[in-house]
Amino acid sequence: MNLDARISVLERSSFFNDANRDTLVHAAETASECPVAKDEQLFRQGEEASHSYLLAWGRVRLDQTTSDGRNVVIRYLGPGDLIGTVAVLRRKPYPATPVAVEDGMTLFWGAEKKAQLIAEHPVLATNAIELTGSRLEELQERLREVATQRVERRIAATLLRQVRHAGRRVEDGVEIPFTLTRGEIAELTATTLHTVSRTLAAWEQEGILSGKRASHLVITKPHRLVEIAEQE
Amino acid sequence: MNLDARISVLERSSFFNDANRDTLVHAAETASECPVAKDEQLFRQGEEASHSYLLAWGRVRLDQTTSDGRNVVIRYLGPGDLIGTVAVLRRKPYPATPVAVEDGMTLFWGAEKKAQLIAEHPVLATNAIELTGSRLEELQERLREVATQRVERRIAATLLRQVRHAGRRVEDGVEIPFTLTRGEIAELTATTLHTVSRTLAAWEQEGILSGKRASHLVITKPHRLVEIAEQE
DNA sequence: CGTTTTATTGACACGTGTCAAGGGTGGTGG
DNA sequence: CCACCACCCTTGACACGTGTCAATAAAACG
């Protein structure tokens, strides 16, 4: 990528909202590039945080693994999202493992460089807080869901969240533009792939959504999903 | 409180870590005071964020309420903790309701004043990120717990977390220095007070902990609790 | 075209929520 | 100071959602 390409990547990230040209140029100049292939990990949970990444394009799943090998998907990340940045700023180990679910490209900075960038450009600090805050709020919401709601509602809410973050209009509804296996939905929803399978099968019957296997999910009746997510 | 008293309150908050004297004085001078009585709310979930609070002393429970009236306890806050600050910086509604579980005292700032403070003292921005980041990490941990672990393990983990945050050594173990009803533990653990009651009853039998009713919980065998929290 | 991964579906068991009833404790007001 | 009243906790019985186990089928991949 040349400098202009990098800058336009940065401009699309909310982390650089309201940043002036100097900031963008400086950040773009000091970044390195790293492609990620599908199923590749950017780093592993527990490692010392050495780099902060910005996803230029592609799609990444953030995994958290239990000591006994079970897995929870914290969230999916798309173009413009930061990865590992909070850990870098806190000088703590990475709390989760990012895995690419499709080929992609990242820009990255060393830990010190990133900290320096933020120190020299206060607007970035503000944006970092905004960003962390919104993730915090989303996690609070999910915690509440898992704590109080039945599986069916949670699956509906989870799919709707993916739509909000990354949904794309297609002719017969809204599409989630990346592959989501039943197993992955299960790990996002705190249930098993069996229950997800049963639930989605029922919804497909009802014509709420469609899309088997590796094809992308298409929600044909989002309003029905909203109803399910909000039902008493 | 006079200025010195305020400053020493601020000094005990990790939000003012590494802050120089000027910063502390400036923050102390611009703060107002507000006592909170037991069971009083500082503000309510959903309101526009107008003030940022710092808990000088006392203990506050952060509640998140579902539309259907169910409740989840996000976390407990103690002296030095910030309340509502992330919402203020994000110019978003408060995502939860803080309720005092004992009489306490807060310092607070208006939204603009707080934003200005942080803008003028970059070290505070860094600390805000640190703080938000650590809460984020804690929530990720809890989400994983609720998603993958049995109730007994979750209760053990929850109690240990309280001990870590606020535990106090006493003669026969560690004490959680505020009242925790079974119902509150249930809302912290994503279960019902019935299950909590049964579990704690069993633990009391085993001599792991003691403390009925309004008295504070005393963990007599923390190592056993750790075992339970980590058991396969 | 075989091999591997992912999904489907059924049977079953078990943890835990739900419902119900009673017992303590602490606080309040007469 | 005592009695009453909330509120909280305890305990049992039971049902139900969902996880677990197992076997098959269907795609995807090389």
XYZ file of C-alpha atoms in Angstrom, chain B residues 25 67 129 133 182 195 214:
7
model
C -5.444 20.650 42.878
C -37.003 -4.052 29.873
C -8.192 3.994 29.125
C -9.752 -1.522 29.701
C -28.022 -14.036 48.423
C -29.436 -21.829 43.997
C -26.677 -8.845 57.076
